[in-house]
PDB file of C-alpha atoms in Angstrom:
ATOM      1  CA  MET A   1       0.000   0.000   0.000  1.00 38.00           C
ATOM      2  CA  MET A   2       2.867   2.374   0.829  1.00 38.00           C
ATOM      3  CA  ARG A   3       4.499   1.512  -2.480  1.00 47.00           C
ATOM      4  CA  LEU A   4       1.357   2.468  -4.371  1.00 47.00           C
ATOM      5  CA  GLY A   5       1.114   5.777  -2.522  1.00 59.00           C
ATOM      6  CA  THR A   6       4.730   6.609  -3.278  1.00 62.00           C
ATOM      7  CA  ALA A   7       4.310   5.768  -6.958  1.00 59.00           C
ATOM      8  CA  ALA A   8       1.177   7.915  -7.208  1.00 61.00           C
ATOM      9  CA  LYS A   9       2.851  10.915  -5.578  1.00 66.00           C
ATOM     10  CA  THR A  10       5.941  10.486  -7.754  1.00 66.00           C
ATOM     11  CA  THR A  11       3.826  10.310 -10.905  1.00 68.00           C
ATOM     12  CA  LEU A  12       1.885  13.452  -9.996  1.00 68.00           C
ATOM     13  CA  LEU A  13       5.099  15.336  -9.154  1.00 72.00           C
ATOM     14  CA  TYR A  14       6.729  14.350 -12.421  1.00 74.00           C
ATOM     15  CA  MET A  15       3.697  15.286 -14.524  1.00 74.00           C
ATOM     16  CA  VAL A  16       3.412  18.767 -12.968  1.00 75.00           C
ATOM     17  CA  VAL A  17       7.127  19.485 -13.279  1.00 78.00           C
ATOM     18  CA  SER A  18       7.369  18.002 -16.785  1.00 76.00           C
ATOM     19  CA  VAL A  19       4.511  20.077 -18.203  1.00 76.00           C
ATOM     20  CA  GLY A  20       5.984  23.243 -16.691  1.00 79.00           C
ATOM     21  CA  MET A  21       9.401  22.360 -18.079  1.00 79.00           C
ATOM     22  CA  VAL A  22       8.165  21.766 -21.640  1.00 75.00           C
ATOM     23  CA  ILE A  23       6.191  25.018 -21.658  1.00 79.00           C
ATOM     24  CA  SER A  24       9.058  27.102 -20.252  1.00 83.00           C
ATOM     25  CA  ASN A  25      11.519  25.470 -22.676  1.00 80.00           C
ATOM     26  CA  LYS A  26       9.250  26.236 -25.612  1.00 77.00           C
ATOM     27  CA  GLU A  27       8.812  29.857 -24.577  1.00 81.00           C
ATOM     28  CA  ALA A  28      12.517  30.363 -23.789  1.00 86.00           C
ATOM     29  CA  VAL A  29      13.917  28.722 -26.929  1.00 81.00           C
ATOM     30  CA  SER A  30      11.494  30.540 -29.231  1.00 78.00           C
ATOM     31  CA  ARG A  31      12.697  33.851 -27.817  1.00 85.00           C
ATOM     32  CA  LEU A  32      16.401  33.183 -27.170  1.00 85.00           C
ATOM     33  CA  GLN A  33      17.039  30.996 -30.259  1.00 83.00           C
ATOM     34  CA  ALA A  34      19.744  29.087 -28.369  1.00 84.00           C
ATOM     35  CA  GLY A  35      18.626  25.616 -27.253  1.00 84.00           C
ATOM     36  CA  THR A  36      22.069  24.174 -26.505  1.00 89.00           C
ATOM     37  CA  ILE A  37      23.130  27.235 -24.497  1.00 91.00           C
ATOM     38  CA  LEU A  38      19.901  26.947 -22.517  1.00 90.00           C
ATOM     39  CA  LEU A  39      20.637  23.280 -21.837  1.00 90.00           C
ATOM     40  CA  ALA A  40      24.091  24.165 -20.495  1.00 92.00           C
ATOM     41  CA  LEU A  41      22.581  26.760 -18.145  1.00 93.00           C
ATOM     42  CA  GLN A  42      19.975  24.246 -16.960  1.00 92.00           C
ATOM     43  CA  PHE A  43      22.613  21.625 -16.178  1.00 93.00           C
ATOM     44  CA  PHE A  44      24.768  24.191 -14.367  1.00 95.00           C
ATOM     45  CA  THR A  45      21.788  25.407 -12.297  1.00 94.00           C
ATOM     46  CA  THR A  46      20.870  21.855 -11.326  1.00 93.00           C
ATOM     47  CA  ILE A  47      24.438  21.185 -10.178  1.00 95.00           C
ATOM     48  CA  LEU A  48      24.358  24.315  -7.989  1.00 95.00           C
ATOM     49  CA  VAL A  49      20.965  23.331  -6.514  1.00 92.00           C
ATOM     50  CA  THR A  50      22.222  19.802  -5.798  1.00 93.00           C
ATOM     51  CA  LEU A  51      25.340  21.085  -4.016  1.00 95.00           C
ATOM     52  CA  LEU A  52      23.235  23.592  -2.048  1.00 93.00           C
ATOM     53  CA  LEU A  53      20.806  20.889  -0.876  1.00 90.00           C
ATOM     54  CA  HIS A  54      23.786  18.765   0.174  1.00 92.00           C
ATOM     55  CA  CYS A  55      25.385  21.618   2.149  1.00 93.00           C
ATOM     56  CA  LEU A  56      22.069  22.361   3.879  1.00 91.00           C
ATOM     57  CA  GLY A  57      21.701  18.703   4.836  1.00 88.00           C
ATOM     58  CA  VAL A  58      18.417  18.339   2.968  1.00 86.00           C
ATOM     59  CA  MET A  59      19.508  15.695   0.440  1.00 86.00           C
ATOM     60  CA  ALA A  60      22.981  14.270   0.882  1.00 89.00           C
ATOM     61  CA  ILE A  61      25.355  13.302  -1.916  1.00 91.00           C
ATOM     62  CA  SER A  62      26.578   9.833  -1.019  1.00 89.00           C
ATOM     63  CA  GLY A  63      27.517   6.471  -2.512  1.00 85.00           C
ATOM     64  CA  ASP A  64      30.351   4.213  -3.542  1.00 85.00           C
ATOM     65  CA  ARG A  65      32.932   5.562  -5.998  1.00 85.00           C
ATOM     66  CA  GLN A  66      32.736   2.366  -8.056  1.00 86.00           C
ATOM     67  CA  ASP A  67      29.019   3.003  -8.638  1.00 85.00           C
ATOM     68  CA  VAL A  68      29.890   6.422 -10.038  1.00 87.00           C
ATOM     69  CA  TRP A  69      31.712   4.661 -12.880  1.00 89.00           C
ATOM     70  CA  ARG A  70      28.854   2.197 -13.311  1.00 85.00           C
ATOM     71  CA  TRP A  71      26.385   5.086 -13.712  1.00 85.00           C
ATOM     72  CA  LEU A  72      28.585   7.023 -16.166  1.00 88.00           C
ATOM     73  CA  PRO A  73      26.934   5.584 -19.339  1.00 86.00           C
ATOM     74  CA  ILE A  74      23.545   6.751 -18.012  1.00 85.00           C
ATOM     75  CA  GLY A  75      24.930  10.262 -17.621  1.00 86.00           C
ATOM     76  CA  LEU A  76      26.171  10.236 -21.208  1.00 88.00           C
ATOM     77  CA  LEU A  77      22.790   8.976 -22.395  1.00 86.00           C
ATOM     78  CA  SER A  78      21.071  11.779 -20.485  1.00 85.00           C
ATOM     79  CA  GLY A  79      23.178  14.442 -22.160  1.00 87.00           C
ATOM     80  CA  LEU A  80      22.580  12.984 -25.612  1.00 88.00           C
ATOM     81  CA  LEU A  81      18.872  12.566 -24.853  1.00 84.00           C
ATOM     82  CA  PHE A  82      18.373  16.193 -23.839  1.00 84.00           C
ATOM     83  CA  TRP A  83      20.256  17.490 -26.866  1.00 86.00           C
ATOM     84  CA  THR A  84      18.470  15.328 -29.447  1.00 85.00           C
ATOM     85  CA  GLY A  85      15.178  16.264 -27.814  1.00 79.00           C
ATOM     86  CA  MET A  86      15.979  19.955 -28.270  1.00 78.00           C
ATOM     87  CA  GLN A  87      16.907  19.357 -31.929  1.00 77.00           C
ATOM     88  CA  ALA A  88      13.686  17.413 -32.466  1.00 76.00           C
ATOM     89  CA  ILE A  89      11.684  20.366 -31.128  1.00 70.00           C
ATOM     90  CA  LYS A  90      13.649  22.693 -33.404  1.00 69.00           C
ATOM     91  CA  TYR A  91      13.100  20.807 -36.662  1.00 70.00           C
ATOM     92  CA  ALA A  92       9.732  19.058 -36.129  1.00 67.00           C
ATOM     93  CA  SER A  93       6.313  20.279 -35.072  1.00 63.00           C
ATOM     94  CA  LEU A  94       4.968  19.359 -31.653  1.00 62.00           C
ATOM     95  CA  SER A  95       2.359  17.079 -33.236  1.00 61.00           C
ATOM     96  CA  THR A  96       4.938  15.091 -35.227  1.00 63.00           C
ATOM     97  CA  LEU A  97       7.183  14.887 -32.181  1.00 64.00           C
ATOM     98  CA  THR A  98       4.330  13.533 -30.083  1.00 62.00           C
ATOM     99  CA  VAL A  99       3.119  11.004 -32.662  1.00 62.00           C
ATOM    100  CA  LEU A 100       6.513   9.385 -33.155  1.00 64.00           C
ATOM    101  CA  ARG A 101       7.494   9.450 -29.482  1.00 65.00           C
ATOM    102  CA  ASN A 102       4.253   7.776 -28.465  1.00 64.00           C
ATOM    103  CA  ALA A 103       5.323   4.652 -30.332  1.00 62.00           C
ATOM    104  CA  SER A 104       8.130   4.182 -27.797  1.00 64.00           C
ATOM    105  CA  PRO A 105       6.038   2.417 -25.105  1.00 64.00           C
ATOM    106  CA  LEU A 106       5.103  -0.291 -27.628  1.00 64.00           C
ATOM    107  CA  PHE A 107       8.789  -1.167 -27.969  1.00 64.00           C
ATOM    108  CA  LEU A 108       9.366  -0.938 -24.217  1.00 65.00           C
ATOM    109  CA  LEU A 109       6.522  -3.331 -23.421  1.00 65.00           C
ATOM    110  CA  GLY A 110       8.273  -6.102 -25.340  1.00 63.00           C
ATOM    111  CA  ALA A 111      11.759  -5.150 -24.153  1.00 63.00           C
ATOM    112  CA  GLU A 112      10.792  -5.159 -20.468  1.00 62.00           C
ATOM    113  CA  ARG A 113       9.066  -8.512 -20.920  1.00 64.00           C
ATOM    114  CA  ILE A 114      12.185 -10.054 -22.491  1.00 61.00           C
ATOM    115  CA  LEU A 115      14.857  -8.411 -20.317  1.00 60.00           C
ATOM    116  CA  PHE A 116      13.147  -8.179 -16.919  1.00 58.00           C
ATOM    117  CA  GLY A 117      10.262 -10.639 -17.128  1.00 61.00           C
ATOM    118  CA  ALA A 118       7.772  -7.827 -16.490  1.00 61.00           C
ATOM    119  CA  ALA A 119       4.097  -8.683 -16.774  1.00 64.00           C
ATOM    120  CA  VAL A 120       2.414  -7.178 -19.844  1.00 64.00           C
ATOM    121  CA  THR A 121      -1.346  -7.043 -19.351  1.00 70.00           C
ATOM    122  CA  PRO A 122      -3.968  -6.496 -22.055  1.00 74.00           C
ATOM    123  CA  ALA A 123      -4.916  -3.251 -20.285  1.00 71.00           C
ATOM    124  CA  MET A 124      -1.366  -1.901 -20.660  1.00 69.00           C
ATOM    125  CA  VAL A 125      -1.278  -2.749 -24.366  1.00 71.00           C
ATOM    126  CA  ALA A 126      -4.729  -1.227 -24.895  1.00 76.00           C
ATOM    127  CA  SER A 127      -3.723   1.965 -23.071  1.00 72.00           C
ATOM    128  CA  VAL A 128      -0.565   2.456 -25.146  1.00 70.00           C
ATOM    129  CA  CYS A 129      -2.370   1.714 -28.419  1.00 74.00           C
ATOM    130  CA  LEU A 130      -5.183   4.121 -27.558  1.00 76.00           C
ATOM    131  CA  ILE A 131      -2.710   6.908 -26.773  1.00 69.00           C
ATOM    132  CA  LEU A 132      -0.834   6.182 -29.999  1.00 69.00           C
ATOM    133  CA  LEU A 133      -4.032   6.187 -32.053  1.00 75.00           C
ATOM    134  CA  GLY A 134      -5.238   9.421 -30.476  1.00 71.00           C
ATOM    135  CA  VAL A 135      -2.035  11.359 -31.019  1.00 63.00           C
ATOM    136  CA  PHE A 136      -1.679   9.945 -34.556  1.00 67.00           C
ATOM    137  CA  ILE A 137      -5.137  11.250 -35.438  1.00 71.00           C
ATOM    138  CA  TYR A 138      -4.183  14.601 -33.918  1.00 62.00           C
ATOM    139  CA  GLY A 139      -0.986  14.977 -35.895  1.00 58.00           C
ATOM    140  CA  MET A 140      -1.608  13.024 -39.103  1.00 61.00           C
ATOM    141  CA  GLN A 141      -2.091  16.212 -41.148  1.00 57.00           C
ATOM    142  CA  ASP A 142       1.446  17.364 -40.333  1.00 56.00           C
ATOM    143  CA  PHE A 143       3.479  14.538 -41.867  1.00 53.00           C
ATOM    144  CA  SER A 144       3.326  15.817 -45.434  1.00 48.00           C
ATOM    145  CA  ALA A 145       5.079  19.072 -44.511  1.00 45.00           C
ATOM    146  CA  LYS A 146       7.852  17.757 -42.286  1.00 46.00           C
ATOM    147  CA  ALA A 147      11.516  17.999 -43.227  1.00 52.00           C
ATOM    148  CA  SER A 148      13.596  14.836 -43.178  1.00 66.00           C
ATOM    149  CA  TRP A 149      15.919  16.179 -40.480  1.00 72.00           C
ATOM    150  CA  GLY A 150      12.987  16.640 -38.143  1.00 68.00           C
ATOM    151  CA  ILE A 151      11.877  13.028 -38.571  1.00 68.00           C
ATOM    152  CA  ILE A 152      15.459  11.775 -38.093  1.00 77.00           C
ATOM    153  CA  PHE A 153      15.942  13.676 -34.836  1.00 79.00           C
ATOM    154  CA  VAL A 154      12.540  12.629 -33.484  1.00 75.00           C
ATOM    155  CA  LEU A 155      13.225   8.947 -34.222  1.00 74.00           C
ATOM    156  CA  LEU A 156      16.746   9.187 -32.797  1.00 81.00           C
ATOM    157  CA  ASP A 157      15.375  10.833 -29.674  1.00 78.00           C
ATOM    158  CA  GLY A 158      12.765   8.079 -29.309  1.00 74.00           C
ATOM    159  CA  VAL A 159      15.409   5.336 -29.559  1.00 77.00           C
ATOM    160  CA  ILE A 160      17.610   7.036 -26.954  1.00 81.00           C
ATOM    161  CA  VAL A 161      14.601   7.503 -24.633  1.00 76.00           C
ATOM    162  CA  CYS A 162      13.897   3.757 -24.759  1.00 75.00           C
ATOM    163  CA  ILE A 163      17.528   2.817 -24.097  1.00 80.00           C
ATOM    164  CA  ASP A 164      17.772   5.351 -21.279  1.00 78.00           C
ATOM    165  CA  ARG A 165      14.590   4.168 -19.533  1.00 74.00           C
ATOM    166  CA  LEU A 166      15.608   0.495 -19.734  1.00 75.00           C
ATOM    167  CA  ALA A 167      19.137   1.215 -18.513  1.00 76.00           C
ATOM    168  CA  GLU A 168      17.892   3.316 -15.602  1.00 74.00           C
ATOM    169  CA  ARG A 169      15.401   0.665 -14.536  1.00 69.00           C
ATOM    170  CA  HIS A 170      18.114  -2.014 -14.706  1.00 69.00           C
ATOM    171  CA  MET A 171      20.475   0.064 -12.549  1.00 72.00           C
ATOM    172  CA  LEU A 172      17.927   1.361 -10.036  1.00 68.00           C
ATOM    173  CA  GLN A 173      15.569  -1.588  -9.582  1.00 63.00           C
ATOM    174  CA  HIS A 174      17.250  -4.831 -10.689  1.00 60.00           C
ATOM    175  CA  LYS A 175      20.920  -4.205  -9.845  1.00 67.00           C
ATOM    176  CA  PRO A 176      20.632  -1.380  -7.306  1.00 71.00           C
ATOM    177  CA  ILE A 177      23.548   0.996  -6.859  1.00 77.00           C
ATOM    178  CA  SER A 178      24.562   2.777  -3.676  1.00 81.00           C
ATOM    179  CA  LEU A 179      24.406   6.317  -5.086  1.00 83.00           C
ATOM    180  CA  SER A 180      21.859   8.595  -3.436  1.00 86.00           C
ATOM    181  CA  THR A 181      19.302  10.501  -5.491  1.00 83.00           C
ATOM    182  CA  SER A 182      21.379  13.678  -5.230  1.00 89.00           C
ATOM    183  CA  ALA A 183      24.498  11.804  -6.337  1.00 90.00           C
ATOM    184  CA  LEU A 184      22.660  10.483  -9.397  1.00 87.00           C
ATOM    185  CA  VAL A 185      21.350  13.950 -10.262  1.00 88.00           C
ATOM    186  CA  LEU A 186      24.804  15.478  -9.798  1.00 92.00           C
ATOM    187  CA  GLU A 187      26.503  12.917 -12.031  1.00 91.00           C
ATOM    188  CA  ASN A 188      23.826  13.083 -14.737  1.00 90.00           C
ATOM    189  CA  ASN A 189      24.038  16.848 -14.979  1.00 92.00           C
ATOM    190  CA  ALA A 190      27.832  17.093 -14.671  1.00 94.00           C
ATOM    191  CA  VAL A 191      28.354  14.609 -17.503  1.00 93.00           C
ATOM    192  CA  SER A 192      25.582  16.220 -19.576  1.00 92.00           C
ATOM    193  CA  LEU A 193      27.121  19.666 -19.036  1.00 94.00           C
ATOM    194  CA  CYS A 194      30.477  18.438 -20.335  1.00 92.00           C
ATOM    195  CA  PHE A 195      28.697  16.955 -23.364  1.00 91.00           C
ATOM    196  CA  VAL A 196      26.853  20.157 -24.354  1.00 91.00           C
ATOM    197  CA  LEU A 197      29.906  22.348 -23.671  1.00 93.00           C
ATOM    198  CA  ALA A 198      31.852  20.169 -26.106  1.00 91.00           C
ATOM    199  CA  LEU A 199      29.102  20.759 -28.674  1.00 90.00           C
ATOM    200  CA  LEU A 200      29.147  24.509 -28.057  1.00 91.00           C
ATOM    201  CA  THR A 201      32.901  24.681 -28.648  1.00 90.00           C
ATOM    202  CA  GLY A 202      32.548  22.929 -31.995  1.00 82.00           C
ATOM    203  CA  PRO A 203      29.503  21.731 -33.967  1.00 82.00           C
ATOM    204  CA  VAL A 204      26.928  24.218 -32.639  1.00 85.00           C
ATOM    205  CA  ASN A 205      29.067  27.233 -31.702  1.00 86.00           C
ATOM    206  CA  GLU A 206      27.019  29.367 -34.114  1.00 87.00           C
ATOM    207  CA  GLU A 207      24.358  29.567 -31.397  1.00 86.00           C
ATOM    208  CA  PHE A 208      26.317  32.371 -29.707  1.00 88.00           C
ATOM    209  CA  ALA A 209      25.878  34.524 -32.807  1.00 87.00           C
ATOM    210  CA  LYS A 210      22.169  33.654 -33.083  1.00 85.00           C
ATOM    211  CA  LEU A 211      21.434  34.350 -29.385  1.00 87.00           C
ATOM    212  CA  ARG A 212      18.706  36.979 -28.987  1.00 88.00           C
ATOM    213  CA  LEU A 213      18.434  38.421 -25.461  1.00 87.00           C
ATOM    214  CA  SER A 214      15.193  39.947 -24.219  1.00 88.00           C
ATOM    215  CA  GLY A 215      13.633  40.491 -20.823  1.00 89.00           C
ATOM    216  CA  VAL A 216      10.825  38.006 -21.415  1.00 90.00           C
ATOM    217  CA  GLY A 217      13.183  35.452 -22.941  1.00 88.00           C
ATOM    218  CA  VAL A 218      15.593  35.674 -20.004  1.00 91.00           C
ATOM    219  CA  ALA A 219      12.699  35.317 -17.550  1.00 93.00           C
ATOM    220  CA  TRP A 220      11.470  32.154 -19.272  1.00 90.00           C
ATOM    221  CA  GLY A 221      15.069  30.920 -19.356  1.00 90.00           C
ATOM    222  CA  LEU A 222      15.397  31.344 -15.579  1.00 92.00           C
ATOM    223  CA  ILE A 223      12.124  29.487 -15.037  1.00 92.00           C
ATOM    224  CA  SER A 224      13.321  26.650 -17.292  1.00 89.00           C
ATOM    225  CA  CYS A 225      16.593  26.435 -15.356  1.00 90.00           C
ATOM    226  CA  LEU A 226      14.719  25.990 -12.065  1.00 88.00           C
ATOM    227  CA  GLY A 227      12.429  23.521 -13.805  1.00 86.00           C
ATOM    228  CA  GLY A 228      15.482  21.608 -14.998  1.00 86.00           C
ATOM    229  CA  ALA A 229      16.611  21.098 -11.404  1.00 85.00           C
ATOM    230  CA  ALA A 230      13.127  19.981 -10.359  1.00 84.00           C
ATOM    231  CA  ILE A 231      12.677  17.516 -13.221  1.00 82.00           C
ATOM    232  CA  ALA A 232      16.134  16.045 -12.622  1.00 80.00           C
ATOM    233  CA  TYR A 233      15.017  14.864  -9.177  1.00 79.00           C
ATOM    234  CA  ALA A 234      11.481  13.989 -10.315  1.00 75.00           C
ATOM    235  CA  GLY A 235      12.896  11.835 -13.136  1.00 72.00           C
ATOM    236  CA  VAL A 236      15.069   9.801 -10.765  1.00 71.00           C
ATOM    237  CA  PHE A 237      12.150   9.373  -8.340  1.00 70.00           C
ATOM    238  CA  LEU A 238       9.999   8.159 -11.241  1.00 67.00           C
ATOM    239  CA  SER A 239      12.599   5.602 -12.369  1.00 64.00           C
ATOM    240  CA  ARG A 240      12.881   4.241  -8.817  1.00 65.00           C
ATOM    241  CA  ASN A 241       9.138   3.692  -8.416  1.00 62.00           C
ATOM    242  CA  LEU A 242       7.724   2.853 -11.872  1.00 60.00           C
ATOM    243  CA  SER A 243       8.569   0.497 -14.702  1.00 61.00           C
ATOM    244  CA  ALA A 244      10.213   1.953 -17.785  1.00 54.00           C
ATOM    245  CA  THR A 245       7.009   1.562 -19.808  1.00 55.00           C
ATOM    246  CA  ALA A 246       4.823   3.179 -17.138  1.00 62.00           C
ATOM    247  CA  ALA A 247       7.291   6.055 -16.788  1.00 60.00           C
ATOM    248  CA  LEU A 248       7.259   6.666 -20.535  1.00 58.00           C
ATOM    249  CA  ILE A 249       3.448   6.565 -20.679  1.00 62.00           C
ATOM    250  CA  VAL A 250       3.372   9.259 -17.980  1.00 61.00           C
ATOM    251  CA  ALA A 251       5.758  11.372 -20.063  1.00 60.00           C
ATOM    252  CA  ASN A 252       3.609  10.889 -23.173  1.00 58.00           C
ATOM    253  CA  VAL A 253       0.396  11.928 -21.380  1.00 62.00           C
ATOM    254  CA  ASP A 254       2.197  15.164 -20.485  1.00 66.00           C
ATOM    255  CA  LYS A 255       2.415  16.021 -24.180  1.00 64.00           C
ATOM    256  CA  VAL A 256      -1.383  16.125 -24.386  1.00 64.00           C
ATOM    257  CA  LEU A 257      -1.406  18.689 -21.571  1.00 68.00           C
ATOM    258  CA  VAL A 258       1.178  20.723 -23.469  1.00 65.00           C
ATOM    259  CA  MET A 259      -1.102  20.655 -26.532  1.00 62.00           C
ATOM    260  CA  ALA A 260      -3.891  21.994 -24.314  1.00 63.00           C
ATOM    261  CA  TYR A 261      -1.594  24.872 -23.323  1.00 64.00           C
ATOM    262  CA  GLY A 262      -1.107  25.697 -26.973  1.00 62.00           C
ATOM    263  CA  LEU A 263      -4.863  25.756 -27.544  1.00 61.00           C
ATOM    264  CA  LEU A 264      -5.863  27.757 -24.467  1.00 64.00           C
ATOM    265  CA  ILE A 265      -2.898  30.135 -24.099  1.00 65.00           C
ATOM    266  CA  LEU A 266      -1.168  30.384 -27.466  1.00 58.00           C
ATOM    267  CA  GLY A 267      -4.369  30.439 -29.519  1.00 59.00           C
ATOM    268  CA  ASP A 268      -3.709  27.320 -31.622  1.00 58.00           C
ATOM    269  CA  THR A 269      -6.682  26.175 -33.684  1.00 60.00           C
ATOM    270  CA  ILE A 270      -8.200  22.695 -33.567  1.00 62.00           C
ATOM    271  CA  ASP A 271     -10.604  20.875 -35.870  1.00 65.00           C
ATOM    272  CA  ALA A 272     -12.870  17.893 -35.243  1.00 68.00           C
ATOM    273  CA  TRP A 273     -10.155  15.333 -36.110  1.00 66.00           C
ATOM    274  CA  ARG A 274      -7.634  16.893 -33.722  1.00 63.00           C
ATOM    275  CA  LEU A 275     -10.245  17.111 -30.962  1.00 66.00           C
ATOM    276  CA  CYS A 276     -10.994  13.408 -31.473  1.00 71.00           C
ATOM    277  CA  GLY A 277      -7.280  12.596 -31.266  1.00 65.00           C
ATOM    278  CA  CYS A 278      -6.824  14.543 -28.033  1.00 63.00           C
ATOM    279  CA  THR A 279      -9.828  12.791 -26.492  1.00 65.00           C
ATOM    280  CA  LEU A 280      -8.507   9.322 -27.365  1.00 67.00           C
ATOM    281  CA  ALA A 281      -5.026  10.144 -26.069  1.00 61.00           C
ATOM    282  CA  ILE A 282      -6.358  11.425 -22.749  1.00 57.00           C
ATOM    283  CA  ALA A 283      -8.638   8.381 -22.420  1.00 60.00           C
ATOM    284  CA  GLY A 284      -5.622   6.113 -22.939  1.00 58.00           C
TER     285      GLY A 284
END
């Protein structure tokens, strides 16, 4: 019973933080035009928050040094995941991004069954298929206009998400490591920061020339940085308490809430087909 309560609270926390993070990222990147620079600032902010919480005795950084090396591939995956996700948002529409990403749980259902012996119930399969059908209906009109780079980055991001979720579940639930939550967050963000800094010194250094500073853009950037610290902890909590498939379904439901933000706040239009798709996705 306690386990169920913890999972429910973790899921709710992650959904709230994730929706806020996606919205603030969208607003900040559209104004600043510098996604990789924003990522670097988010990682740096999260590191500072983690060290502050440790110094205040709120959440200690602890664990065996050998486990730091064991977790290193996860940190590299996290950095690559965040960057490909930002590129996917840049080149593809939100609808296309959502449609292709929502196919990920179908792959994870089979992978978790094979690798971890997880039970796959008809209800789980029906839920994933219903979400996939709903978001496909919502975004099916967008495919004809999408550039090939957008599709490539979205698919690459989806593959990395699946690998990352399976690896995290393996490390946190099946072969537990001694690193505390703060230690995991610190390592993920330190490794990810090194990754994006390497990109900024080479392949994407043109972002500094394209950077457009404004008061509103900076404000959204600060909010996204605080959100980055919050979602770093919420993501680890989610991986500790839910299966990889369940965690990814939670993340996919968040995208429907983001679409609602676009409709209610940004003034996006919706027709009968898109309304039907949203309804099916939420029902799933």
